[in-house]
Every structure is written in C-alpha cells, then in structure tokens.
Tab-separated table of C-alpha atoms and ligand atoms in Angstrom:
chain	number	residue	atom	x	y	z
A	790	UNK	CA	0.000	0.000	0.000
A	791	UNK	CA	1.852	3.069	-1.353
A	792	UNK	CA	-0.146	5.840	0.545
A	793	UNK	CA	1.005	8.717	2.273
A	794	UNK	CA	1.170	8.252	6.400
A	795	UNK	CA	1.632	12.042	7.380
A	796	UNK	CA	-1.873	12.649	6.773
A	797	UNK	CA	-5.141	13.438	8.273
A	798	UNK	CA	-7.498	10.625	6.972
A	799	UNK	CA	-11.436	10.673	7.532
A	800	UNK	CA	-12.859	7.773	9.863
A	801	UNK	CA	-16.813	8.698	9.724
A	802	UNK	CA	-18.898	11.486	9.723
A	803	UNK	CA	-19.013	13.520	13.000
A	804	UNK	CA	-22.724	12.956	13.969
A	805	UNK	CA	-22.957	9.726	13.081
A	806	UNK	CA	-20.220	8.540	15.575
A	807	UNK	CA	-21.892	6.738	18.329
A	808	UNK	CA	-20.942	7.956	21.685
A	809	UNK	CA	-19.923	4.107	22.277
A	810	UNK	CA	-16.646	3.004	21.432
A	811	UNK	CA	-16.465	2.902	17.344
A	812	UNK	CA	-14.549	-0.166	15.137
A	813	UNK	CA	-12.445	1.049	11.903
A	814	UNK	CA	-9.781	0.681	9.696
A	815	UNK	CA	-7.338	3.012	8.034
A	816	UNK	CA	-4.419	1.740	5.758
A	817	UNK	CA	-5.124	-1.969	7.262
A	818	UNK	CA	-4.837	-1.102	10.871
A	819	UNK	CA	-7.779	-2.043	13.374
A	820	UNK	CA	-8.582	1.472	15.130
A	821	UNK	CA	-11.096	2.037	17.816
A	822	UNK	CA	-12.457	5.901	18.021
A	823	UNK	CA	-14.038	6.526	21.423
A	824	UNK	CA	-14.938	9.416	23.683
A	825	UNK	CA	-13.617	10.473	26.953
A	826	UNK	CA	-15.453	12.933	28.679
A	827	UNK	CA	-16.359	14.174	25.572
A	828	UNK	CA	-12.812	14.596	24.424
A	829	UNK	CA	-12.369	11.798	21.294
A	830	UNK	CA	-9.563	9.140	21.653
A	831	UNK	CA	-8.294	7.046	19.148
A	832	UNK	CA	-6.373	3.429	20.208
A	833	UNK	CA	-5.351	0.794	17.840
A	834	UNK	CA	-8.281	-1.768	18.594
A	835	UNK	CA	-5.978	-4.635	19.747
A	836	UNK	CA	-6.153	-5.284	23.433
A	837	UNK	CA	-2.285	-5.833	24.750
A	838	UNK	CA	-3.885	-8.787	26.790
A	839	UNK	CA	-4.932	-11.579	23.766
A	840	UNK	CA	-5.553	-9.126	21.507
A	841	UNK	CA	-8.987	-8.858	21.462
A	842	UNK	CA	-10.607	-5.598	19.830
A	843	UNK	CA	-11.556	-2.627	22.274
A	844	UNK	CA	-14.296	-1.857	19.914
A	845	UNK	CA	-16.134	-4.144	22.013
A	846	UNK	CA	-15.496	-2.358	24.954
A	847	UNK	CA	-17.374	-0.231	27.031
A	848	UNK	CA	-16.558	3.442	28.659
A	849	UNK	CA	-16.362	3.362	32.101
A	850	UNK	CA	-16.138	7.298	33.558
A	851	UNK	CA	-13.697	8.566	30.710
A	852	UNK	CA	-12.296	4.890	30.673
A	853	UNK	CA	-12.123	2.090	28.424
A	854	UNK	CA	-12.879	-1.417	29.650
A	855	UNK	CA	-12.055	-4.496	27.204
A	856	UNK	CA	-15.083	-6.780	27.455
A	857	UNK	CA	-12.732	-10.045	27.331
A	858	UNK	CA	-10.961	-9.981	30.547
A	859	UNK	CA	-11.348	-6.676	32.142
A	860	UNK	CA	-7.831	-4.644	30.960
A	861	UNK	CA	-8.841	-0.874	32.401
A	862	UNK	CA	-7.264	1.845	29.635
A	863	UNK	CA	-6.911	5.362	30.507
A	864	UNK	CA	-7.040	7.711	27.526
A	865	UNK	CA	-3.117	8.086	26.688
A	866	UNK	CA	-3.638	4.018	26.171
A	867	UNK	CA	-2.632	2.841	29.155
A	868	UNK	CA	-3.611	-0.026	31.272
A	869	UNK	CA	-4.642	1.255	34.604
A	870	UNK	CA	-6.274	-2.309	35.928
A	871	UNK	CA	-5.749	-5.754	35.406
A	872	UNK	CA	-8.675	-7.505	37.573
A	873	UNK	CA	-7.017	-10.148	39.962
A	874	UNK	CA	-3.578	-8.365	39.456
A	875	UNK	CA	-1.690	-5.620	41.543
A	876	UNK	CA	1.008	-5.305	39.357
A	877	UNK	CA	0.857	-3.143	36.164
A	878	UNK	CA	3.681	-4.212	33.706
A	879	UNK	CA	5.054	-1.159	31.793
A	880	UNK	CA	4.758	-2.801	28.144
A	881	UNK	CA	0.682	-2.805	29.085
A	882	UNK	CA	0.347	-0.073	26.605
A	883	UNK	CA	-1.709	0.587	23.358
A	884	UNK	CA	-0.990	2.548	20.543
A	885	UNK	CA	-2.381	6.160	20.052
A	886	UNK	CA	-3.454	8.191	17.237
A	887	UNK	CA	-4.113	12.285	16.893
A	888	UNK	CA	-7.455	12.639	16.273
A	889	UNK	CA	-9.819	15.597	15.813
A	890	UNK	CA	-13.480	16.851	14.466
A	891	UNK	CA	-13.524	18.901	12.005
A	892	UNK	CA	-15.486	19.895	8.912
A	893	UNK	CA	-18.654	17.359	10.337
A	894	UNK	CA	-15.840	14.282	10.086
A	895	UNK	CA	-13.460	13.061	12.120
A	896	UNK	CA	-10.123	12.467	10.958
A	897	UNK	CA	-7.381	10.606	12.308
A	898	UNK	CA	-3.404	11.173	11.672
A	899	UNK	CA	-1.645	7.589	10.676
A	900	UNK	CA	1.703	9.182	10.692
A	901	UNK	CA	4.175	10.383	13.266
A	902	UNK	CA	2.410	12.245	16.035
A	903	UNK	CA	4.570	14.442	16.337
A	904	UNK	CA	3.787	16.210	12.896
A	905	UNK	CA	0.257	15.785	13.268
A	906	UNK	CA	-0.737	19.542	12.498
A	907	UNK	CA	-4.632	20.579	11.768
A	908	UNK	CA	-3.320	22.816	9.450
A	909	UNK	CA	-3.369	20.022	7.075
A	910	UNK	CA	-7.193	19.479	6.804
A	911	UNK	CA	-8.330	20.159	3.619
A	912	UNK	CA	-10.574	22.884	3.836
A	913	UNK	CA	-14.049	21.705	3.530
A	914	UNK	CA	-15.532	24.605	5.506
A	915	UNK	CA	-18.741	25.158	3.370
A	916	UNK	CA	-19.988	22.065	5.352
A	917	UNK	CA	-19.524	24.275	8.783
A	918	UNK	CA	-21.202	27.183	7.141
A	919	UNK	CA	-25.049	27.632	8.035
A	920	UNK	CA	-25.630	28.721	4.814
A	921	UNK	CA	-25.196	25.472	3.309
A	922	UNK	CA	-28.193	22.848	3.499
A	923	UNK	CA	-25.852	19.624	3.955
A	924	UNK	CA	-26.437	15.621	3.395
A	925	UNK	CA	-24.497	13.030	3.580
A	926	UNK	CA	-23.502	9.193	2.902
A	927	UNK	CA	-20.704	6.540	2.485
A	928	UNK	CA	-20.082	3.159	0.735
A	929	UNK	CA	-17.544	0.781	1.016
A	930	UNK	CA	-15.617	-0.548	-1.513
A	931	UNK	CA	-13.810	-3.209	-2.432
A	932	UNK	CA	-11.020	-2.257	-4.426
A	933	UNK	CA	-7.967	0.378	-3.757
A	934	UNK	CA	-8.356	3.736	-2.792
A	935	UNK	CA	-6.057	4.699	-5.288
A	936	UNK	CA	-8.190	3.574	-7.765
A	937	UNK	CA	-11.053	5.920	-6.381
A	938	UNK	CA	-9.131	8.597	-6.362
A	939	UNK	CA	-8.455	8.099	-9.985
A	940	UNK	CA	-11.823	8.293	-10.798
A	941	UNK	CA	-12.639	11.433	-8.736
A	942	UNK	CA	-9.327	12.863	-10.508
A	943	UNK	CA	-11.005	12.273	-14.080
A	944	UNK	CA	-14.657	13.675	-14.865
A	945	UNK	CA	-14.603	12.830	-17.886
A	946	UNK	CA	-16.233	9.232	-16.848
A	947	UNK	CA	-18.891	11.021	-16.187
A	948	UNK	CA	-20.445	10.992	-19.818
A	949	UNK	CA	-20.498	7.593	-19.928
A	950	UNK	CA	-20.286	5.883	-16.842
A	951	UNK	CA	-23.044	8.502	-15.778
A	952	UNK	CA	-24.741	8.846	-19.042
A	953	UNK	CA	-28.090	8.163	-18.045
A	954	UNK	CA	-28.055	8.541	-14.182
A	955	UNK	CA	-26.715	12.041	-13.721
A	956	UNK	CA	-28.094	12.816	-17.576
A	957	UNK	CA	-24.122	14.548	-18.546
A	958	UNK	CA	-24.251	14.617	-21.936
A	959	UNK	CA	-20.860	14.934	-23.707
A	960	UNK	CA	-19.657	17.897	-22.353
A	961	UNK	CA	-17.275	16.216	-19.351
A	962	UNK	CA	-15.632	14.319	-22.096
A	963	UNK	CA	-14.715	16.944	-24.584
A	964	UNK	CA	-14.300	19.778	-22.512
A	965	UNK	CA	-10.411	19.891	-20.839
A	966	UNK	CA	-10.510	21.520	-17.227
A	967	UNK	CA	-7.487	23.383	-16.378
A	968	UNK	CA	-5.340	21.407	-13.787
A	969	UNK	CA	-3.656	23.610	-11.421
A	970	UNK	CA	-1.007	22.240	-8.808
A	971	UNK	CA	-0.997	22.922	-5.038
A	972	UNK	CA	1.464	22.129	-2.389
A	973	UNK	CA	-0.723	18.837	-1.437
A	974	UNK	CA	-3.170	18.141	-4.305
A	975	UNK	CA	-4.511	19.309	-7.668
A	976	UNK	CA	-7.209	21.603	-8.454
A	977	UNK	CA	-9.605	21.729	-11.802
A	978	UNK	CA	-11.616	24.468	-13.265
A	979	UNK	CA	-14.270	24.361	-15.830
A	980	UNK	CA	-16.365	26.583	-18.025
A	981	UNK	CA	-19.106	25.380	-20.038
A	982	UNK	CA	-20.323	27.938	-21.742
A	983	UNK	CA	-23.675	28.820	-23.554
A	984	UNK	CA	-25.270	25.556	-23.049
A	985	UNK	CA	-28.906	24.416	-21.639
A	986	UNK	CA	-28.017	22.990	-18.060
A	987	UNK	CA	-30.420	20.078	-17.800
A	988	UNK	CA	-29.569	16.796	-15.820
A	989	UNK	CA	-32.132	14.405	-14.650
A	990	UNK	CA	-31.849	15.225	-10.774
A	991	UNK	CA	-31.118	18.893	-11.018
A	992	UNK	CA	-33.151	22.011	-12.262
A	993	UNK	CA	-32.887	21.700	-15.962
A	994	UNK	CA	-33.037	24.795	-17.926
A	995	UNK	CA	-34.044	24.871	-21.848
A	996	UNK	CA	-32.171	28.747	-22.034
A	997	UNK	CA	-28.059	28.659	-22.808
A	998	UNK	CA	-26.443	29.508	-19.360
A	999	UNK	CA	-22.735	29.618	-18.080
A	1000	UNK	CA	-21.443	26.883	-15.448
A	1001	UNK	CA	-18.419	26.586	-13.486
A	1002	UNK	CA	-17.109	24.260	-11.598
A	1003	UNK	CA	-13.784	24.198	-9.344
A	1004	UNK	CA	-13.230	21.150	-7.323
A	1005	UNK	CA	-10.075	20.397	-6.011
A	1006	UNK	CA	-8.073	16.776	-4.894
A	1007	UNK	CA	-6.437	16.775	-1.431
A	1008	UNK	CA	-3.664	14.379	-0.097
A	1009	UNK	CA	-4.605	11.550	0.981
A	1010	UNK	CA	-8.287	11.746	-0.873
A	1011	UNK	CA	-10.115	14.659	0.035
A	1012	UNK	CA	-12.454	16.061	-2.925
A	1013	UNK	CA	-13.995	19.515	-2.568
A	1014	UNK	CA	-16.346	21.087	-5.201
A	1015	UNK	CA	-18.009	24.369	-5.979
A	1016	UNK	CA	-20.438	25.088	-8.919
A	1017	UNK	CA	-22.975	27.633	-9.701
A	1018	UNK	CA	-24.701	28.556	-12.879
A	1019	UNK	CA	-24.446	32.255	-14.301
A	1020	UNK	CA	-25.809	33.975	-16.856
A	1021	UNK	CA	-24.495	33.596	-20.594
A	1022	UNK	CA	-21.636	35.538	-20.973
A	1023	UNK	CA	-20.274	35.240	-17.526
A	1024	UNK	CA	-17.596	32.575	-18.356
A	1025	UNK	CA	-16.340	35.780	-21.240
A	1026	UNK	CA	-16.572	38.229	-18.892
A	1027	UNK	CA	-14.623	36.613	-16.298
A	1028	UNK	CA	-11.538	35.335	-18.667
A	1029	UNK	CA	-12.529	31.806	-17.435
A	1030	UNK	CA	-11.347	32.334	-14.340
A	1031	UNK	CA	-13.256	32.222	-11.290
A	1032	UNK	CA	-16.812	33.896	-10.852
A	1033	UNK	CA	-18.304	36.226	-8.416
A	1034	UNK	CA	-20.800	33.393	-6.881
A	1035	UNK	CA	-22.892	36.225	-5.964
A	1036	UNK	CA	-23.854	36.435	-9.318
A	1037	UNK	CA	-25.226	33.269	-9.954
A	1038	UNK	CA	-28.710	32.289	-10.828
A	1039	UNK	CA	-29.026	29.112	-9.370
A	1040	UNK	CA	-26.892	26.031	-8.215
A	1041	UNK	CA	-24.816	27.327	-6.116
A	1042	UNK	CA	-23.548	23.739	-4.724
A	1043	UNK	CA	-20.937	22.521	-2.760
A	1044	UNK	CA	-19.331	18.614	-2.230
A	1045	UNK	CA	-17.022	17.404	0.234
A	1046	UNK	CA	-15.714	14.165	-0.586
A	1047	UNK	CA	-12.952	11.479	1.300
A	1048	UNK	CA	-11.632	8.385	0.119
A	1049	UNK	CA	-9.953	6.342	3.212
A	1050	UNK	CA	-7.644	3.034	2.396
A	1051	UNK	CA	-9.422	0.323	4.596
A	1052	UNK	CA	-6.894	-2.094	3.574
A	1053	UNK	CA	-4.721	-2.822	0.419
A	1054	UNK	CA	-8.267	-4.015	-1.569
A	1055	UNK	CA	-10.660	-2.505	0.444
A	1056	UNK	CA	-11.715	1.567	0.994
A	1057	UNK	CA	-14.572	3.782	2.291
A	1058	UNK	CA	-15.771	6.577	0.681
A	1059	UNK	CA	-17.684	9.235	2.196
A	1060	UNK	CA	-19.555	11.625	0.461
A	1061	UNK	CA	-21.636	14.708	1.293
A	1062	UNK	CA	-22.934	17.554	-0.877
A	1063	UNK	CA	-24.822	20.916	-0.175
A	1064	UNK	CA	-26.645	23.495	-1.311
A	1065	UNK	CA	-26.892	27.301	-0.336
A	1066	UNK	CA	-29.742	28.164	1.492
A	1067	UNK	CA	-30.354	31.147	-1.186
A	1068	UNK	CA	-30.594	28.246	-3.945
A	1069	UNK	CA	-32.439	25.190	-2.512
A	1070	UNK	CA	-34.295	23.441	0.097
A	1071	UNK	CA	-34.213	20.310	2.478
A	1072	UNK	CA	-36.358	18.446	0.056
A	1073	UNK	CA	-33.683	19.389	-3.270
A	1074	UNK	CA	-31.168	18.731	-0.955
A	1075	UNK	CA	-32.955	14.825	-0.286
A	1076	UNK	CA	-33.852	14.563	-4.056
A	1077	UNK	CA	-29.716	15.271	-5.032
A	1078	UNK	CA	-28.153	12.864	-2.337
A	1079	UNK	CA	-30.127	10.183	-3.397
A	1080	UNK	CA	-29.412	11.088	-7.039
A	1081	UNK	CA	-25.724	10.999	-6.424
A	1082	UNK	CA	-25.786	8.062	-4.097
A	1083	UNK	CA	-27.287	6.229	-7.278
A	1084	UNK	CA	-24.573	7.399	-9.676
A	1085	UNK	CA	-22.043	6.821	-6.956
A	1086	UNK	CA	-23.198	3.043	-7.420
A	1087	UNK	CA	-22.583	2.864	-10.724
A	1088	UNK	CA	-18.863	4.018	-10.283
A	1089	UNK	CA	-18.582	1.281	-7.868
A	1090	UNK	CA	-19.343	-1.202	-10.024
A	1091	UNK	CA	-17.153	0.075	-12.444
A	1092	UNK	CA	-14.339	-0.056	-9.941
A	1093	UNK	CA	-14.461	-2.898	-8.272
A	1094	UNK	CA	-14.399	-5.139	-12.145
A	1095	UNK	CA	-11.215	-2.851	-13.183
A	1096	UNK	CA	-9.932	-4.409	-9.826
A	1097	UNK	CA	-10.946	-7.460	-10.804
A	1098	UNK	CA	-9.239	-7.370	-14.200
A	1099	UNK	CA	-6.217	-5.462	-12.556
A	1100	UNK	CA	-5.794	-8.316	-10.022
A	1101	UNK	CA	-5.730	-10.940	-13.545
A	1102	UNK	CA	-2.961	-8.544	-15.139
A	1103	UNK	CA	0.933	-9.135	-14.282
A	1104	UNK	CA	2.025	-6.313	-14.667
A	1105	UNK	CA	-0.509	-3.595	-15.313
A	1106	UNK	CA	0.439	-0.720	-17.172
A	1107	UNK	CA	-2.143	1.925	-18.280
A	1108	UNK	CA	-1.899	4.364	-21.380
A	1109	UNK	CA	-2.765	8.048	-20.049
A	1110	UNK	CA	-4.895	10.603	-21.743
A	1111	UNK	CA	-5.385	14.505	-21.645
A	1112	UNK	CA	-7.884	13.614	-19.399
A	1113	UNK	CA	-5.096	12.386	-16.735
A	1114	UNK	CA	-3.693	14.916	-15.973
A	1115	UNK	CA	-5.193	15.670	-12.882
A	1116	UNK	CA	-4.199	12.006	-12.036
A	1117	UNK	CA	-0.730	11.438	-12.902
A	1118	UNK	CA	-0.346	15.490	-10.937
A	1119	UNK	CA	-2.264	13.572	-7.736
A	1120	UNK	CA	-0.364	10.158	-7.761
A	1121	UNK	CA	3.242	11.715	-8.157
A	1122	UNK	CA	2.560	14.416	-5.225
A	1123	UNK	CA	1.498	10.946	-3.292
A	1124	UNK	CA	4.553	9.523	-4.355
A	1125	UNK	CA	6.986	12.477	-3.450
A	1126	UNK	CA	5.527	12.570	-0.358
A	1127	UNK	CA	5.549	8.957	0.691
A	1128	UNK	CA	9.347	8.672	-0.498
A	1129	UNK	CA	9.742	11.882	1.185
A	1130	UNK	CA	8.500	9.934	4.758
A	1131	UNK	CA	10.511	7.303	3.942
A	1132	UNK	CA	14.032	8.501	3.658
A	1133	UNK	CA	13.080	11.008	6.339
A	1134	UNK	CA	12.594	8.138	8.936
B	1855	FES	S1	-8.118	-9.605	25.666
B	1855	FES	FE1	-8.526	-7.738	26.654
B	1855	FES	S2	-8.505	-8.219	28.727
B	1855	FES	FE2	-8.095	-10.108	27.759
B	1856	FE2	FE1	-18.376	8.983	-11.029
C-alpha cells in the first residue's frame, strides 16, 4: 500500500459517531475511536492482553474497559487495571493516534504524532457554514483507494459511466478543465459555456447559461467542489477564471468528498454535498443525495471489475490521456511525499 502516512485521513462522519466506542480501519490497521469525557480518543483496537478488539469495549467514567478480561485503559492508552492483578507491567500499553473533528468528520493522523498539524485538513468549511443545506452518505468498496481517487481525478467518466443517471451529456468528455497544482493536491476548473443545463436530478433549464465548476483533490483523498450557474456571458466576462458566486442564478452547490484506504483491496468513501440556502431546500437537498448516491453506485461497479481485471494482469500498465492529468499530478505528489517519509525516517 503506497499511501502517504503524514496525513489526516477521515474515519466517519461527526454525527454519526456513536458515543460508544467505534470499530475502523485506516491503511489496514484495526482502530477504535471513542470518547472520553467528551474529548475523542483514538487506540489501535488490539487489546495488549490476547488481543482482542476494544471496539467491544465499554466506557467506564472517561475509561475504556475491554469486554474479554477486564484490561482498564486510561485515555493516553494505558492499562490502569488488570482484575485479579496488583502489578501493572510497563509494556501494558496501546498505541495512540491524533485525532480531531472537524469539517462534520473526524479524521485521524496515521503518521508520526509528532507532525500531526490541523493545518493540514483540507478545507471543507462550506460544510460548517449555516448557509449550506448539507447531506451526507458513504459506501464501502472493495477495491484500492487509489483507484477511487483516480476516478474522482477524471470527470470525464462522467459521460459515460453517468450517461443516463446524472443525464451529462458529452460535455465532461470533450471539454479539458485546467489542472492547477498545489502544495498537497490538484485543483480543476471548468467553463461550459452557452449551453442548456439540464440533468435528470437537477433544475434543468431549456435557455443557454454559463457553469463553473472548481473542485479540487487533497492528499490523501479529500475532494472539494463548488459550482454555480451564471448567466451567458459570464464565463467571457470573467476570462474563465473564477466567478463572483454572488452572481449566480441558481446552483450554487458545494461537495465534500474522502476516500480512506481500509486495507490494500478494500476503501470507504464518504460523500456529502450541499446546497446554499439562497438556492435550494431540504427536500432538493434529499432529491440530489439520493441522485448521487445512485450514480455513486454505478462508479462502484465500475471499480471494483477494473480491480478485478487489474488483479488478472501481471504487470498492469495503463496508457494516459489529456484527461489524466489531474491524475498522474495527484499520484506523483502521493509519491513524493511517501518517499519523502521514507528517507526522512
Ligand atoms: S483480551 Fe482484553 S482483557 Fe483479555
Ligand atoms: Fe463517477
């Protein structure tokens, strides 16, 4: 698994973490999220007794009890009681991870604690903003992350694996978004211009109108995405660059998007997508999420038969196109960054 480690990576959405103690996986290593007092912990879930997972623990007064034989864990991960046993050894010790809330997920570091730094959160902030009406949903996968974020790094699927679902017409495929590169990730802009906007779940419009779209890709697999629709002539009169969103007519949207390596095969993806309250309603909002959770499907089972084939192939190679270049930008930041944790250890 060649991902990066020095990297905040999303566990589940913030409200839908139970307040009891929470099973996942990130880059093939058990994890157990859990609150104490309020304040979230993450352990790896392996209790140092017979390894048994503290998922199926229980919290016990900001405490965390493994439900085999009784190990007591403090929230730094260490064992405080051993029922039947006065003495404590030192090695009685789990492992830790930085974790935080942020954005309505929670995110855990996999690298060195040390250079855990929140900094490094993509920023998904439309989803704290009060303005936006927000949803939200996940799948699992099986097949590598890295092949999800491949996908989400080239639209241009969208005209055909999406062709009737999401209604996209041609337009993904033959228009070319401008790729820009950041420090951690890629970013994509996109005009099209003078067209009727008209997909099966949205507002269609039979008049020619102007729609951007900026999303960008953050290490390890964060997707944000903005679009709004503006009168013709707006993509001309802003040189294709970015638009004043107060100017646009109507979907004014926003999508927040993580892809976390389970394992080697396996990955969740979370998605969520908004609305400003100016443009739409619960009910649109309802309408859209189950829309995209639909089309969202149909990547999957794209996915998981390329990993199928992929897994039949030797040694895969693949034959890039112009519309790659947001993913061979994405995979060799992932790469410089991994080798860069590597030599730096
Ligand atoms: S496995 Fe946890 S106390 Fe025995
Ligand atoms: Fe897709």
């Amino acid at each position: 698994m060649n991902y990066v480690r020095n990297a905040w990576y999303v566990v589940s959405w913030a409200d839908s973490l139970a307040e009891a103690p929470t099973a996942t996986m990130v880059l093939g290593e058990p994890i157990v999220v859990w609150r104490s007092g309020g304040e979230l912990v993450a352990f790896e879930d392996r209790c140092v007794h017979r390894l048994a997972p503290l998922s199926r623990g229980r919290c016990e007064d900001g405490k965390l009890r493994c439900m085999y034989h009784g190990f007591l864990y403090e929230p730094r991960g260490t064992v405080v009681q051993i029922p039947g046993q006065q003495n404590i050894p030192a090695i009685a010790k789990v492992r830790t991870y930085p974790v935080t809330s942020k954005h309505g997920w929670i995110w855990v570091w996999m690298g060195d604690p040390a250079l855990a730094d929140e900094k490094l959160i993509p920023p998904a902030d439309g989803f704290d903003d009060p303005a936006w009406i927000r949803g939200e949903s996940q799948m699992d996968y099986d097949a590598e992350a890295r092949l999800v974020n491949e996908n989400l790094l080239d639209f241009s699927h969208i005209s055909f694996v999406h062709a009737e679902s999401l209604g996209a017409g041609m337009d993904y495929a033959e228009t070319v978004p401008d790729v820009i590169a950041m420090p951690r990730g890629v970013r994509f802009e996109r005009w099209t211009a003078g067209k009727p906007f008209s997909r099966t779940s949205f507002k269609a419009t039979t008049d020619p109108v102007d729609v951007w779209q900026a999303y960008e890709y953050h290490v390890p697999g964060i997707l944000l995405s903005r679009r709004a629709v503006f009168p013709p002539g707006t993509a001309a009169e802003f040189k294709l660059k970015c638009p004043d969103y107060s100017r646009a007519i109507s979907e004014v949207t926003f999508s927040a998007q993580a892809v976390t390596p389970t394992s080697e095969f396996g990955a969740r993806y979370f998605f969520g997508w908004a609305i400003h309250r100016d443009h739409g309603d619960e009910a649109r909002r309802d309408r859209t999420l189950a829309a995209l959770e639909r089309a969202f499907l149909e990547d999957k089972v794209m996915i998981e038969a390329q990993q199928r084939i992929l897994n039949l192939t030797p040694s895969p190679s693949v034959m890039p196109t112009v519309h790659d270049r947001g993913v061979v930008l994405f995979n060799k930041i992932v790469e410089e960054l991994r080798n860069q944790e590597l030599t730096e250890k």
